[in-house]
Short mmCIF file of C-alpha atoms and ligand atoms in Angstrom, two decimals:
data_model
loop_
_atom_site.label_atom_id
_atom_site.label_comp_id
_atom_site.label_asym_id
_atom_site.label_seq_id
_atom_site.Cartn_x
_atom_site.Cartn_y
_atom_site.Cartn_z
CA MET O 1 -29.62 -17.59 -7.73
CA PRO O 2 -31.26 -14.97 -5.06
CA ALA O 3 -30.74 -11.11 -5.36
CA LEU O 4 -27.74 -10.30 -4.45
CA PRO O 5 -27.19 -6.70 -2.06
CA ALA O 6 -25.56 -3.65 -3.68
CA ARG O 7 -22.81 -1.86 -2.18
CA PRO O 8 -23.40 1.87 -2.52
CA HIS O 9 -21.50 4.61 -3.03
CA PHE O 10 -20.91 7.02 0.16
CA LEU O 11 -21.57 10.74 -0.64
CA ASP O 12 -22.19 13.70 1.88
CA GLY O 13 -21.58 11.53 4.55
CA ARG O 14 -24.21 8.78 3.77
CA PRO O 15 -24.39 5.89 1.86
CA TRP O 16 -25.75 6.78 -2.03
CA PRO O 17 -27.44 4.07 -3.91
CA ALA O 18 -25.85 3.82 -7.55
CA GLY O 19 -27.38 5.68 -10.25
CA SER O 20 -25.28 3.72 -12.94
CA SER O 21 -26.29 0.85 -14.38
CA CYS O 22 -22.88 -0.76 -15.12
CA GLY O 23 -20.95 -2.73 -12.29
CA GLY O 24 -19.14 -5.99 -11.40
CA LEU O 25 -19.89 -8.79 -8.85
CA VAL O 26 -18.04 -9.19 -5.23
CA PHE O 27 -17.21 -13.17 -4.55
CA ASP O 28 -16.65 -14.46 -1.41
CA PRO O 29 -13.16 -16.12 -2.68
CA ALA O 30 -13.11 -19.01 0.12
CA ARG O 31 -16.37 -19.93 -1.79
CA GLY O 32 -15.68 -19.05 -5.32
CA GLU O 33 -19.14 -17.49 -5.15
CA PRO O 34 -20.81 -14.10 -5.80
CA ILE O 35 -22.11 -12.17 -2.74
CA ALA O 36 -22.72 -8.56 -3.51
CA ARG O 37 -23.01 -6.26 -6.65
CA VAL O 38 -21.06 -3.05 -6.85
CA PRO O 39 -21.37 -0.13 -9.01
CA PHE O 40 -19.57 1.47 -11.21
CA ALA O 41 -19.43 5.22 -11.19
CA GLY O 42 -19.75 7.19 -14.30
CA ARG O 43 -19.17 10.75 -14.96
CA ALA O 44 -22.05 12.06 -13.15
CA GLU O 45 -21.69 10.28 -10.19
CA VAL O 46 -17.45 11.05 -10.52
CA ASP O 47 -18.67 14.59 -10.56
CA ALA O 48 -20.92 14.46 -7.53
CA ALA O 49 -18.30 13.25 -5.73
CA VAL O 50 -15.72 15.64 -6.54
CA GLY O 51 -18.00 18.53 -6.64
CA SER O 52 -19.40 17.56 -2.80
CA ALA O 53 -15.76 17.07 -1.60
CA ALA O 54 -14.72 20.38 -3.01
CA ALA O 55 -17.50 22.35 -1.14
CA ALA O 56 -16.51 20.44 2.29
CA GLN O 57 -12.75 21.06 1.88
CA ALA O 58 -12.91 24.64 2.33
CA PRO O 59 -14.58 24.89 5.55
CA TRP O 60 -12.77 21.72 6.78
CA GLY O 61 -9.19 23.02 5.88
CA GLU O 62 -10.33 26.29 8.05
CA ALA O 63 -11.09 24.16 10.87
CA PRO O 64 -8.64 24.92 14.03
CA LEU O 65 -6.18 22.32 14.20
CA GLY O 66 -7.12 21.18 17.57
CA ARG O 67 -10.62 20.21 16.27
CA ARG O 68 -9.03 18.32 13.48
CA ALA O 69 -6.74 16.24 15.94
CA GLU O 70 -9.82 15.87 18.18
CA ILE O 71 -12.01 14.58 15.33
CA MET O 72 -8.87 12.03 14.15
CA PHE O 73 -8.81 10.62 17.92
CA ALA O 74 -12.35 9.74 17.41
CA PHE O 75 -11.94 8.24 14.40
CA ARG O 76 -9.11 5.92 15.57
CA GLN O 77 -11.31 4.94 18.31
CA HIS O 78 -14.04 4.15 16.13
CA VAL O 79 -11.68 1.76 13.77
CA LEU O 80 -10.52 0.10 16.91
CA GLY O 81 -13.84 -0.51 18.26
CA HIS O 82 -15.05 -1.71 15.14
CA SER O 83 -11.68 -4.02 14.91
CA ASP O 84 -13.78 -7.54 14.51
CA GLU O 85 -16.41 -6.26 12.16
CA LEU O 86 -13.82 -4.92 9.47
CA ALA O 87 -11.54 -7.81 9.93
CA ALA O 88 -14.78 -9.98 9.12
CA LEU O 89 -15.91 -7.95 6.07
CA VAL O 90 -11.75 -8.14 5.01
CA THR O 91 -11.95 -11.97 5.25
CA THR O 92 -15.40 -12.01 3.56
CA GLU O 93 -14.25 -9.94 0.18
CA GLN O 94 -10.43 -10.40 0.35
CA GLY O 95 -10.38 -14.03 1.47
CA LYS O 96 -7.31 -13.44 4.24
CA THR O 97 -7.57 -15.20 7.77
CA LEU O 98 -9.03 -13.07 10.18
CA ALA O 99 -5.89 -12.99 12.35
CA ASP O 100 -4.33 -11.47 9.50
CA ALA O 101 -7.21 -9.17 8.90
CA ARG O 102 -6.48 -8.10 12.50
CA GLY O 103 -3.00 -7.36 11.83
CA GLU O 104 -3.77 -4.83 8.66
CA ILE O 105 -6.22 -3.05 10.43
CA ALA O 106 -3.99 -2.44 13.91
CA ARG O 107 -1.24 -1.53 11.40
CA GLY O 108 -3.92 0.99 9.58
CA ILE O 109 -4.53 2.09 13.23
CA GLU O 110 -1.06 3.26 13.81
CA VAL O 111 -1.33 5.20 10.53
CA LEU O 112 -4.23 7.27 12.21
CA GLU O 113 -2.51 7.76 15.53
CA TYR O 114 0.38 9.48 13.56
CA ALA O 115 -2.02 11.81 12.10
CA CYS O 116 -3.67 12.64 15.39
CA GLY O 117 -0.71 14.54 16.02
CA MET O 118 -1.22 16.59 13.05
CA PRO O 119 -1.23 19.75 14.97
CA LYS O 120 2.79 19.35 15.79
CA LEU O 121 3.40 17.89 12.21
CA LEU O 122 1.61 20.59 10.41
CA GLN O 123 4.17 23.15 12.46
CA GLY O 124 6.09 25.33 9.90
CA ALA O 125 9.65 26.75 10.48
CA HIS O 126 10.37 30.36 11.60
CA SER O 127 13.87 32.25 11.13
CA SER O 128 14.26 35.73 12.80
CA GLN O 129 16.14 38.55 11.55
CA LEU O 130 17.20 37.14 8.04
CA ALA O 131 17.82 40.76 7.23
CA THR O 132 17.86 43.87 9.28
CA GLY O 133 13.89 43.88 10.52
CA VAL O 134 13.51 40.66 8.41
CA ASP O 135 11.68 37.61 9.19
CA ALA O 136 10.56 34.12 7.97
CA HIS O 137 8.13 31.60 8.27
CA SER O 138 6.59 28.81 6.60
CA LEU O 139 2.78 27.69 6.39
CA LEU O 140 1.98 23.99 5.18
CA GLN O 141 -1.40 24.49 3.73
CA PRO O 142 -3.88 21.78 2.75
CA LEU O 143 -3.70 20.98 -1.01
CA GLY O 144 -7.66 20.53 -1.65
CA VAL O 145 -9.38 17.49 -3.20
CA VAL O 146 -7.03 14.35 -3.12
CA ALA O 147 -8.11 10.96 -4.95
CA ALA O 148 -6.82 8.02 -3.43
CA ILE O 149 -7.11 5.10 -5.53
CA THR O 150 -6.24 1.55 -3.87
CA PRO O 151 -5.89 -2.06 -4.26
CA PHE O 152 -7.98 -5.48 -3.22
CA ASN O 153 -5.21 -6.74 -0.83
CA PHE O 154 -5.36 -4.14 1.84
CA PRO O 155 -9.24 -3.24 2.00
CA VAL O 156 -8.46 -1.05 5.65
CA MET O 157 -4.81 -0.31 5.77
CA VAL O 158 -3.98 1.00 2.10
CA PRO O 159 -6.77 3.54 2.12
CA LEU O 160 -6.04 4.45 5.80
CA TRP O 161 -2.51 5.30 4.58
CA THR O 162 -3.66 8.24 2.43
CA LEU O 163 -6.65 8.99 4.13
CA ALA O 164 -5.86 9.62 7.62
CA GLY O 165 -3.09 12.07 6.80
CA ALA O 166 -5.14 13.91 4.00
CA ILE O 167 -7.83 14.64 6.07
CA ALA O 168 -5.81 15.51 9.28
CA CYS O 169 -4.15 18.04 6.80
CA GLY O 170 -7.74 20.02 6.05
CA ASN O 171 -8.35 18.21 2.40
CA ALA O 172 -10.71 16.38 1.30
CA VAL O 173 -10.46 12.61 -0.25
CA VAL O 174 -12.59 10.98 -2.75
CA LEU O 175 -11.87 7.13 -2.17
CA LYS O 176 -11.97 4.81 -4.86
CA PRO O 177 -11.43 1.49 -3.79
CA SER O 178 -10.82 -2.00 -5.08
CA GLU O 179 -14.12 -2.99 -7.24
CA LYS O 180 -13.15 -6.27 -5.78
CA THR O 181 -13.24 -5.69 -2.11
CA PRO O 182 -15.37 -2.30 -1.64
CA GLY O 183 -16.97 -3.27 1.48
CA ALA O 184 -14.44 -2.19 4.11
CA ALA O 185 -14.14 1.58 2.42
CA LEU O 186 -17.94 2.32 3.11
CA ARG O 187 -17.63 1.19 7.04
CA LEU O 188 -14.25 3.26 6.92
CA ALA O 189 -16.55 6.15 5.73
CA ALA O 190 -19.43 5.69 7.97
CA LEU O 191 -16.79 5.53 10.75
CA ALA O 192 -15.30 8.36 9.98
CA THR O 193 -18.28 10.35 9.64
CA ALA O 194 -19.25 8.85 12.66
CA ALA O 195 -16.38 10.58 14.35
CA GLY O 196 -17.02 14.08 13.46
CA VAL O 197 -15.52 14.10 9.65
CA PRO O 198 -18.00 16.27 8.18
CA PRO O 199 -19.99 15.05 5.37
CA GLY O 200 -18.15 15.52 2.18
CA VAL O 201 -14.64 15.29 2.92
CA LEU O 202 -14.57 11.59 2.96
CA ASN O 203 -16.87 10.39 -0.37
CA VAL O 204 -16.34 6.69 -1.54
CA ILE O 205 -16.98 5.62 -5.10
CA HIS O 206 -16.87 2.34 -6.72
CA GLY O 207 -15.46 1.67 -10.12
CA ASP O 208 -12.98 -0.20 -12.41
CA HIS O 209 -9.99 1.23 -14.11
CA THR O 210 -12.12 3.52 -16.22
CA THR O 211 -13.73 4.99 -12.99
CA ALA O 212 -10.27 5.58 -11.91
CA GLY O 213 -9.25 7.47 -15.44
CA LEU O 214 -12.55 9.79 -14.78
CA LEU O 215 -10.93 10.84 -11.42
CA LEU O 216 -7.13 11.41 -12.85
CA ALA O 217 -8.60 13.83 -15.68
CA HIS O 218 -11.17 15.40 -13.47
CA PRO O 219 -10.08 19.39 -13.09
CA GLY O 220 -11.73 19.61 -9.26
CA ILE O 221 -9.01 16.65 -8.02
CA ASP O 222 -5.45 18.08 -6.99
CA ALA O 223 -4.01 15.09 -6.09
CA VAL O 224 -3.97 11.51 -6.88
CA SER O 225 -2.55 8.76 -4.41
CA PHE O 226 -2.32 5.57 -5.86
CA VAL O 227 -1.45 1.92 -4.85
CA GLY O 228 -1.83 -1.02 -7.11
CA SER O 229 0.06 -3.14 -9.62
CA THR O 230 3.18 -1.61 -11.25
CA PRO O 231 1.45 -1.36 -15.29
CA ALA O 232 -1.36 0.58 -13.55
CA ALA O 233 0.97 2.76 -11.23
CA ARG O 234 3.04 3.71 -14.26
CA GLN O 235 -0.33 4.47 -16.51
CA VAL O 236 -1.69 6.74 -13.72
CA HIS O 237 1.20 8.53 -13.20
CA GLU O 238 1.78 9.47 -16.55
CA ARG O 239 -2.01 10.25 -16.89
CA ALA O 240 -2.45 12.23 -13.77
CA THR O 241 0.58 14.21 -14.31
CA ALA O 242 0.22 15.31 -17.56
CA ALA O 243 -3.47 16.72 -16.22
CA GLY O 244 -0.99 18.67 -13.76
CA LYS O 245 -2.33 16.95 -10.53
CA ARG O 246 0.38 16.15 -7.97
CA VAL O 247 0.94 12.21 -7.97
CA GLN O 248 2.32 9.46 -5.96
CA ALA O 249 1.54 5.89 -7.31
CA LEU O 250 3.08 2.92 -5.52
CA GLY O 251 3.34 -0.15 -8.00
CA GLY O 252 4.36 -3.77 -7.46
CA ALA O 253 7.11 -5.78 -5.82
CA LYS O 254 9.46 -8.68 -6.39
CA ASN O 255 10.72 -8.86 -3.02
CA HIS O 256 14.14 -10.86 -2.15
CA MET O 257 15.28 -12.22 0.59
CA VAL O 258 18.95 -13.30 0.60
CA VAL O 259 20.46 -15.67 3.33
CA LEU O 260 23.72 -15.75 3.90
CA PRO O 261 25.37 -19.22 5.02
CA ASP O 262 26.08 -18.12 8.57
CA ALA O 263 22.58 -16.84 9.11
CA ASP O 264 20.14 -18.76 11.93
CA LEU O 265 18.83 -21.27 9.73
CA ASN O 266 15.38 -21.94 11.50
CA MET O 267 14.89 -18.41 11.83
CA ALA O 268 15.08 -17.90 8.20
CA ALA O 269 13.02 -20.90 7.27
CA ASP O 270 10.26 -19.56 9.47
CA ALA O 271 10.57 -15.87 7.96
CA ALA O 272 10.44 -17.26 4.33
CA VAL O 273 7.42 -19.21 5.11
CA SER O 274 5.59 -16.66 6.73
CA ALA O 275 6.66 -13.73 4.90
CA GLY O 276 6.03 -15.96 1.62
CA PHE O 277 2.88 -17.48 2.42
CA GLY O 278 0.90 -15.10 4.66
CA ALA O 279 -1.94 -13.86 3.06
CA ALA O 280 -1.14 -16.27 0.05
CA GLY O 281 1.13 -14.46 -1.08
CA GLU O 282 -1.05 -11.28 -1.97
CA ARG O 283 1.10 -8.50 -0.31
CA CYS O 284 3.18 -6.09 -1.75
CA MET O 285 5.88 -6.63 1.03
CA ALA O 286 5.39 -10.60 0.65
CA ILE O 287 8.65 -12.76 0.25
CA SER O 288 8.77 -14.18 -3.50
CA VAL O 289 12.29 -15.22 -3.80
CA LEU O 290 14.38 -16.61 -1.34
CA VAL O 291 18.26 -16.10 -2.39
CA ALA O 292 20.12 -18.95 -1.04
CA VAL O 293 23.84 -17.81 -0.93
CA GLY O 294 26.51 -20.91 -1.07
CA ALA O 295 26.35 -23.68 0.81
CA VAL O 296 23.51 -22.88 2.80
CA ALA O 297 20.65 -23.72 -0.14
CA ASP O 298 19.98 -27.41 0.23
CA ARG O 299 19.76 -27.00 4.24
CA LEU O 300 17.78 -23.55 3.33
CA VAL O 301 15.19 -25.56 0.75
CA GLU O 302 14.59 -28.71 3.16
CA ALA O 303 13.66 -26.52 5.96
CA VAL O 304 11.29 -24.30 4.16
CA ALA O 305 9.73 -27.52 2.59
CA GLN O 306 9.28 -29.05 5.80
CA ARG O 307 7.71 -26.17 7.60
CA ILE O 308 5.27 -25.47 4.28
CA ARG O 309 3.94 -29.25 4.75
CA THR O 310 2.26 -28.04 8.17
CA ILE O 311 0.39 -24.90 6.59
CA ARG O 312 -3.31 -25.30 6.76
CA ILE O 313 -5.42 -24.22 4.02
CA GLY O 314 -9.17 -23.08 4.02
CA ALA O 315 -11.49 -20.30 4.78
CA GLY O 316 -9.70 -17.31 6.47
CA SER O 317 -12.76 -17.31 8.69
CA ASP O 318 -11.73 -21.14 10.03
CA PRO O 319 -9.61 -19.74 12.93
CA ASP O 320 -7.33 -23.27 12.52
CA VAL O 321 -6.37 -21.86 9.17
CA ASP O 322 -3.41 -20.63 8.30
CA MET O 323 -3.97 -19.90 4.52
CA GLY O 324 -6.82 -18.54 2.61
CA PRO O 325 -7.55 -18.29 -0.97
CA LEU O 326 -6.91 -15.87 -3.75
CA ILE O 327 -8.64 -13.01 -4.89
CA SER O 328 -10.45 -14.53 -8.28
CA ALA O 329 -10.59 -17.50 -10.47
CA ALA O 330 -8.77 -15.57 -12.97
CA HIS O 331 -5.83 -14.70 -10.58
CA ARG O 332 -5.79 -18.43 -9.70
CA GLU O 333 -5.23 -19.13 -13.18
CA ARG O 334 -2.53 -17.10 -13.76
CA VAL O 335 -0.63 -18.14 -10.89
CA LEU O 336 -0.65 -21.67 -11.94
CA GLY O 337 0.29 -20.65 -15.26
CA TYR O 338 3.42 -19.20 -13.53
CA VAL O 339 3.95 -22.59 -11.83
CA GLY O 340 3.50 -24.75 -14.84
CA ARG O 341 5.58 -22.79 -17.00
CA ALA O 342 8.61 -22.65 -14.50
CA ALA O 343 8.49 -26.71 -14.27
CA ALA O 344 8.74 -26.87 -17.84
CA GLN O 345 11.68 -24.67 -18.27
CA GLY O 346 13.58 -26.66 -15.88
CA ALA O 347 12.98 -25.51 -12.37
CA ARG O 348 12.45 -27.98 -9.72
CA LEU O 349 8.90 -27.92 -8.01
CA VAL O 350 10.01 -29.18 -4.53
CA SER O 351 6.27 -28.40 -3.05
CA ASP O 352 3.77 -28.39 -6.00
CA GLY O 353 0.65 -26.46 -4.87
CA ARG O 354 -1.32 -27.65 -7.41
CA MET O 355 -1.83 -30.58 -5.68
CA ARG O 356 -3.42 -29.25 -2.60
CA ILE O 357 -6.63 -27.29 -4.16
CA PRO O 358 -9.70 -27.68 -2.28
CA ALA O 359 -12.75 -28.23 -4.31
CA GLN O 360 -14.52 -24.55 -3.85
CA GLY O 361 -12.92 -21.61 -3.75
CA PHE O 362 -10.25 -19.75 -5.46
CA PHE O 363 -7.29 -21.33 -3.72
CA VAL O 364 -3.64 -22.66 -4.61
CA GLY O 365 -1.50 -24.56 -2.14
CA PRO O 366 1.70 -23.05 -1.11
CA THR O 367 4.20 -23.76 -3.63
CA LEU O 368 8.08 -23.71 -3.59
CA ILE O 369 10.06 -23.95 -6.78
CA ASP O 370 14.01 -24.31 -6.45
CA HIS O 371 16.58 -23.49 -9.32
CA VAL O 372 14.75 -20.46 -10.83
CA THR O 373 16.79 -18.35 -12.88
CA PRO O 374 16.18 -14.61 -13.60
CA ALA O 375 15.90 -15.91 -17.60
CA MET O 376 12.44 -17.61 -16.31
CA ASP O 377 9.16 -15.18 -16.51
CA LEU O 378 7.97 -16.67 -12.72
CA TYR O 379 11.43 -15.01 -11.44
CA ARG O 380 10.80 -11.07 -13.78
CA ASP O 381 7.03 -11.05 -12.88
CA GLU O 382 4.93 -10.60 -9.81
CA ILE O 383 2.83 -13.41 -9.03
CA PHE O 384 1.23 -12.19 -6.20
CA GLY O 385 0.31 -15.55 -5.04
CA PRO O 386 1.61 -18.29 -2.71
CA VAL O 387 4.64 -19.37 -4.98
CA LEU O 388 7.95 -18.79 -3.68
CA SER O 389 11.08 -18.93 -5.78
CA VAL O 390 14.48 -20.39 -4.89
CA VAL O 391 17.58 -18.72 -6.64
CA ARG O 392 20.97 -20.07 -5.87
CA VAL O 393 23.79 -17.90 -6.00
CA PRO O 394 27.61 -18.67 -5.08
CA SER O 395 28.07 -15.28 -3.24
CA PHE O 396 27.06 -11.93 -1.25
CA ASP O 397 28.11 -10.15 -4.57
CA ALA O 398 26.31 -12.38 -6.67
CA ALA O 399 22.92 -11.63 -4.61
CA LEU O 400 23.36 -7.94 -4.38
CA GLU O 401 23.69 -7.77 -8.26
CA LEU O 402 20.72 -10.30 -8.46
CA VAL O 403 18.27 -8.13 -6.29
CA ASN O 404 19.96 -4.41 -7.86
CA SER O 405 19.43 -5.96 -11.50
CA HIS O 406 15.32 -6.81 -10.99
CA ALA O 407 12.88 -4.14 -12.34
CA CYS O 408 11.11 -3.70 -8.67
CA GLY O 409 12.58 -2.16 -5.37
CA ASN O 410 9.74 -2.37 -2.89
CA GLY O 411 11.24 -4.24 -0.19
CA ALA O 412 14.39 -6.47 0.49
CA ALA O 413 15.31 -8.40 3.08
CA LEU O 414 19.28 -9.95 4.22
CA PHE O 415 19.18 -12.78 6.77
CA THR O 416 22.84 -13.28 8.52
CA ARG O 417 24.99 -12.87 11.91
CA ASP O 418 27.48 -10.77 10.19
CA GLY O 419 27.02 -7.43 10.88
CA GLY O 420 29.59 -5.94 8.30
CA ALA O 421 27.52 -7.65 5.54
CA ALA O 422 24.23 -6.04 6.94
CA ARG O 423 25.75 -2.65 6.87
CA ARG O 424 26.82 -3.26 3.21
CA PHE O 425 23.47 -4.85 2.32
CA GLU O 426 21.65 -1.63 3.78
CA ARG O 427 23.80 0.72 2.09
CA GLU O 428 24.08 -0.78 -1.52
CA VAL O 429 20.43 -2.79 -2.21
CA GLN O 430 18.30 -0.83 -4.43
CA ALA O 431 15.10 -0.86 -2.57
CA GLY O 432 13.15 1.41 -0.63
CA MET O 433 12.48 -0.69 2.68
CA VAL O 434 14.83 -3.10 3.76
CA GLY O 435 15.04 -5.67 6.65
CA ILE O 436 17.85 -7.31 8.62
CA ASN O 437 16.56 -10.76 9.80
CA VAL O 438 13.18 -8.95 9.33
CA PRO O 439 11.35 -10.23 6.39
CA ILE O 440 8.93 -7.72 5.77
CA PRO O 441 10.14 -4.30 6.95
CA VAL O 442 6.93 -2.45 6.56
CA PRO O 443 7.91 1.03 7.74
CA ALA O 444 6.09 2.45 11.22
CA ALA O 445 3.87 5.30 10.84
CA GLN O 446 6.87 7.78 11.63
CA PHE O 447 8.33 6.81 8.61
CA SER O 448 7.16 6.26 5.36
CA PHE O 449 6.17 3.52 3.07
CA GLY O 450 7.73 3.56 -0.59
CA GLY O 451 9.75 1.59 -3.18
CA TRP O 452 12.28 2.30 -5.66
CA LYS O 453 12.65 1.54 -9.41
CA SER O 454 9.29 0.30 -10.64
CA SER O 455 7.51 0.16 -7.28
CA LEU O 456 6.91 3.63 -6.98
CA TYR O 457 6.23 6.56 -9.70
CA GLY O 458 6.98 9.97 -8.32
CA ASP O 459 9.21 11.35 -5.38
CA LEU O 460 7.48 11.11 -2.31
CA HIS O 461 6.73 8.07 -0.01
CA ILE O 462 3.28 7.70 1.31
CA TYR O 463 1.95 8.24 4.99
CA GLY O 464 4.52 9.66 7.31
CA PRO O 465 6.52 12.73 6.84
CA ASP O 466 6.57 11.99 2.98
CA GLY O 467 2.78 11.65 3.57
CA ILE O 468 2.46 14.85 5.15
CA ARG O 469 4.78 16.74 1.99
CA PHE O 470 2.48 15.01 -0.55
CA LEU O 471 -0.63 16.30 1.37
CA THR O 472 0.62 19.87 1.79
CA ARG O 473 1.74 22.87 -0.32
CA THR O 474 4.31 24.84 1.63
CA LYS O 475 4.01 28.92 1.37
CA VAL O 476 6.88 30.86 2.79
CA VAL O 477 6.14 34.30 4.05
CA THR O 478 9.02 37.20 4.51
CA THR O 479 8.01 39.87 6.60
CA ARG O 480 8.97 43.23 7.65
CA TRP O 481 7.73 45.80 9.91
CA PRO O 482 9.50 48.63 9.90
CA ALA O 483 9.29 51.44 12.33
CA ALA O 484 9.54 53.91 9.66
CA ALA O 485 9.74 53.92 5.79
CA PRO O 486 13.06 53.16 4.92
CA GLY O 487 13.30 56.13 2.60
CA ARG O 488 15.26 55.14 -0.40
CA LEU O 489 14.85 53.13 -3.77
CA ASP O 490 16.76 50.00 -4.06
CA LEU O 491 16.39 48.16 -7.57
CA GLY O 492 19.54 45.88 -6.45
CA PHE O 493 18.24 41.80 -5.51
CA PRO O 494 17.42 41.60 -1.86
CA THR O 495 20.21 39.72 0.06
CA GLN O 496 20.40 38.56 3.71
CA ARG O 497 23.14 40.75 4.52
P1 LIG V 1 -4.30 -3.27 -9.66
O1 LIG V 1 -3.43 -1.84 -10.12
O2 LIG V 1 -5.37 -3.98 -10.44
O3 LIG V 1 -5.52 -2.14 -9.06
C1 LIG V 1 -5.52 -0.93 -8.01
C2 LIG V 1 -6.58 -0.15 -8.33
O4 LIG V 1 -6.50 0.46 -9.34
C3 LIG V 1 -7.68 -0.37 -8.01
O5 LIG V 1 -8.79 0.25 -7.44
C4 LIG V 1 -8.23 -0.72 -9.69
O6 LIG V 1 -9.72 -0.26 -9.70
C5 LIG V 1 -7.48 0.66 -10.31
N1 LIG V 1 -7.25 0.59 -11.58
C6 LIG V 1 -6.82 -1.09 -12.24
N2 LIG V 1 -6.02 -0.27 -13.40
C7 LIG V 1 -6.01 0.91 -13.33
C8 LIG V 1 -5.72 1.90 -14.50
N3 LIG V 1 -4.73 1.33 -15.78
N4 LIG V 1 -5.68 3.30 -14.33
C9 LIG V 1 -5.94 3.53 -12.95
N5 LIG V 1 -6.60 2.90 -12.16
C10 LIG V 1 -6.53 1.39 -12.35
O7 LIG V 1 -4.13 -3.62 -8.60
P2 LIG V 1 -4.73 -4.76 -7.39
O8 LIG V 1 -4.63 -6.13 -8.40
O9 LIG V 1 -5.84 -4.07 -6.91
O10 LIG V 1 -3.90 -5.00 -6.34
C11 LIG V 1 -2.52 -5.85 -6.25
C12 LIG V 1 -1.38 -4.99 -6.89
O11 LIG V 1 -1.07 -3.92 -6.08
C13 LIG V 1 0.17 -5.83 -6.53
O12 LIG V 1 0.93 -5.66 -8.22
C14 LIG V 1 0.68 -5.31 -5.38
O13 LIG V 1 1.88 -5.33 -5.46
C15 LIG V 1 0.20 -3.86 -5.57
N6 LIG V 1 0.27 -3.25 -4.02
C16 LIG V 1 1.01 -2.63 -4.17
C17 LIG V 1 1.70 -1.62 -2.64
C18 LIG V 1 2.79 -0.88 -2.46
O14 LIG V 1 2.52 -0.27 -1.43
N7 LIG V 1 3.77 -0.83 -3.19
C19 LIG V 1 0.75 -1.94 -1.58
C20 LIG V 1 -0.35 -2.95 -1.85
C21 LIG V 1 -0.62 -3.69 -3.00
#
C-alpha cells in the first residue's frame, strides 16, 4: 500500500505536524479503503493547543465588536467561496452525496451569518432610575476557551454551530473533530485564519475519546460544547461538569414521524423517504420511525416501498447517486445486525437493504421494516443507518404516547391536514424540534438547535440565542453617581423604593 498522507493538527494559525505516535486511519467509505492517517493528540499536544488558545483569547476578547464582525463577514465569504472544495472533502471522508454536502455547508453558513450580527446580539440591557439616582446595565462577556467536540456526520456544519458563535463572542476554540472525518475542520481553520481570525483563536487537534477526555479535564478549558451519541454525551456532561465546566452535550436521536389518516399521502411518503434515507440515515434529524395511524398504514407502506425502489446507491461523488455508504465497516455490520434481529423477532422486511449492497465500500441498501414493536431493539436504539421502521398504532393518542415514551426527544414530525391535531401535537410532544408537515425541522439560525430527554444533557441548546447565552458570562452593573455623599449610614438591605 502506498504511504498515506497524514492530517496535521492546526495550531497558532498553521498546520502542526503531529508529534504523537498513536493515531487512526481515515477511510473513503465509498471504496472502503484508507486514504489518510490521523494523529491522536496526547497530553503535550492538548496542553499546547489549550495554552495557545488561552493566550490568543485575551486580546481577541478585547477586540472591538466591529472588528470581530468584520472578520466573521470575511470568514463567511471564505467558506462560501470554498463550498465546492469543502463539499468534495466531506463526500470523500464521510460518504454523503455532493448535493447533501453542499446542503450542510449552506446550513453552516447560515450560522456564520447569524454570528456576523454579534454587535447587536451582544447588546446588554439597561434600566434607568431603578432607585433614586441608581441605574443598572448588563454586559455579556466572553467565557474564555471553549472545547468543541464534534461527530463524523456533519464535518462542516456541526463545528460551525459552536465555533461561529464562540469566536464572534470573543472566545477562543479548541476543536476536536471526529477522528473519522478530520479533513474539513482543518480547512475551516485555515479559512478562518485567512479571513483574519488571529492565530490561536481557533486550534484544531485530532483524536478519539481519549483526547476528548484530556480536554474535558483540562483546567484551561472553560466550557465544553459536545455533539455526538447519547452514551458519549451523557459521559461528557458528567465528566466536564464534575471538572467545573459549563457544558452542553447534544446526544443521539430516534425521530418519529406520525402520519394521520387525513394526511396528503404522497407528501408524507416523499418526506418519509427523503428524511429516512438522505445521508444514508446518518443524520441526527433523520426520520427512523414512521408511525402509521389507523387506516393509513397499508397505503403508506406501499407508497414508501415504491419510492425506495427508485433510490440509486453509490459513491456520493457520482451526481446520479441518491444515497452513499455508511461511515465504516464496523457501523455497517452493526446496522445489518439490527435488521437481522428484527426479522427474527417477527417484523416484516418490506424492502431488504441487505439485497442491494455494492461489492465495494461500506454500503447498506435502503431498508423498510413494517410491524416493528416498541419491545424490539431496532425500535429502542438509534440505528443511524438507512433503516426505516414502521410502527402501526390505532389512534392519534396512541401515537403521541408512543413518541413520548421513547428515551430520545430530538425531533418529531406530524403529517396531517387537521390544524387542531397539529396544535395538540406541537404542545404535547416531548421533543425539542417539531415539524408539522416538515420531516426534518432543523431550526433556522435565529432559533437554537437542541433536543429533550436523552438527546441533550445540559440546559441550553446550540447556536442562536441559546448559543450566545452558553458562550458568554453575564455581568450586571449597578451604578450610582451621587452629586454629594448621602450623609447617613444604612445597614438595611437595599430596595428599589
Ligand atoms: P460519537 O459519540 O461516537 O463521537 C462524537 C465525538 O465525540 C467524536 O469527536 C468522538 O471522538 C468523541 N467521543 C466519542 N466517545 C467519547 C466519549 N466517551 N467522551 C468524549 N468524547 C467522545 O458520535 P459519532 O458516531 O461521531 O456521531 C454520530 C452520533 O452523533 C449519532 O448518535 C447522532 O445522533 C449524533 N449527533 C447528534 C446531533 C445533535 O445535534 N443532537 C448532531 C449530529 C450527530
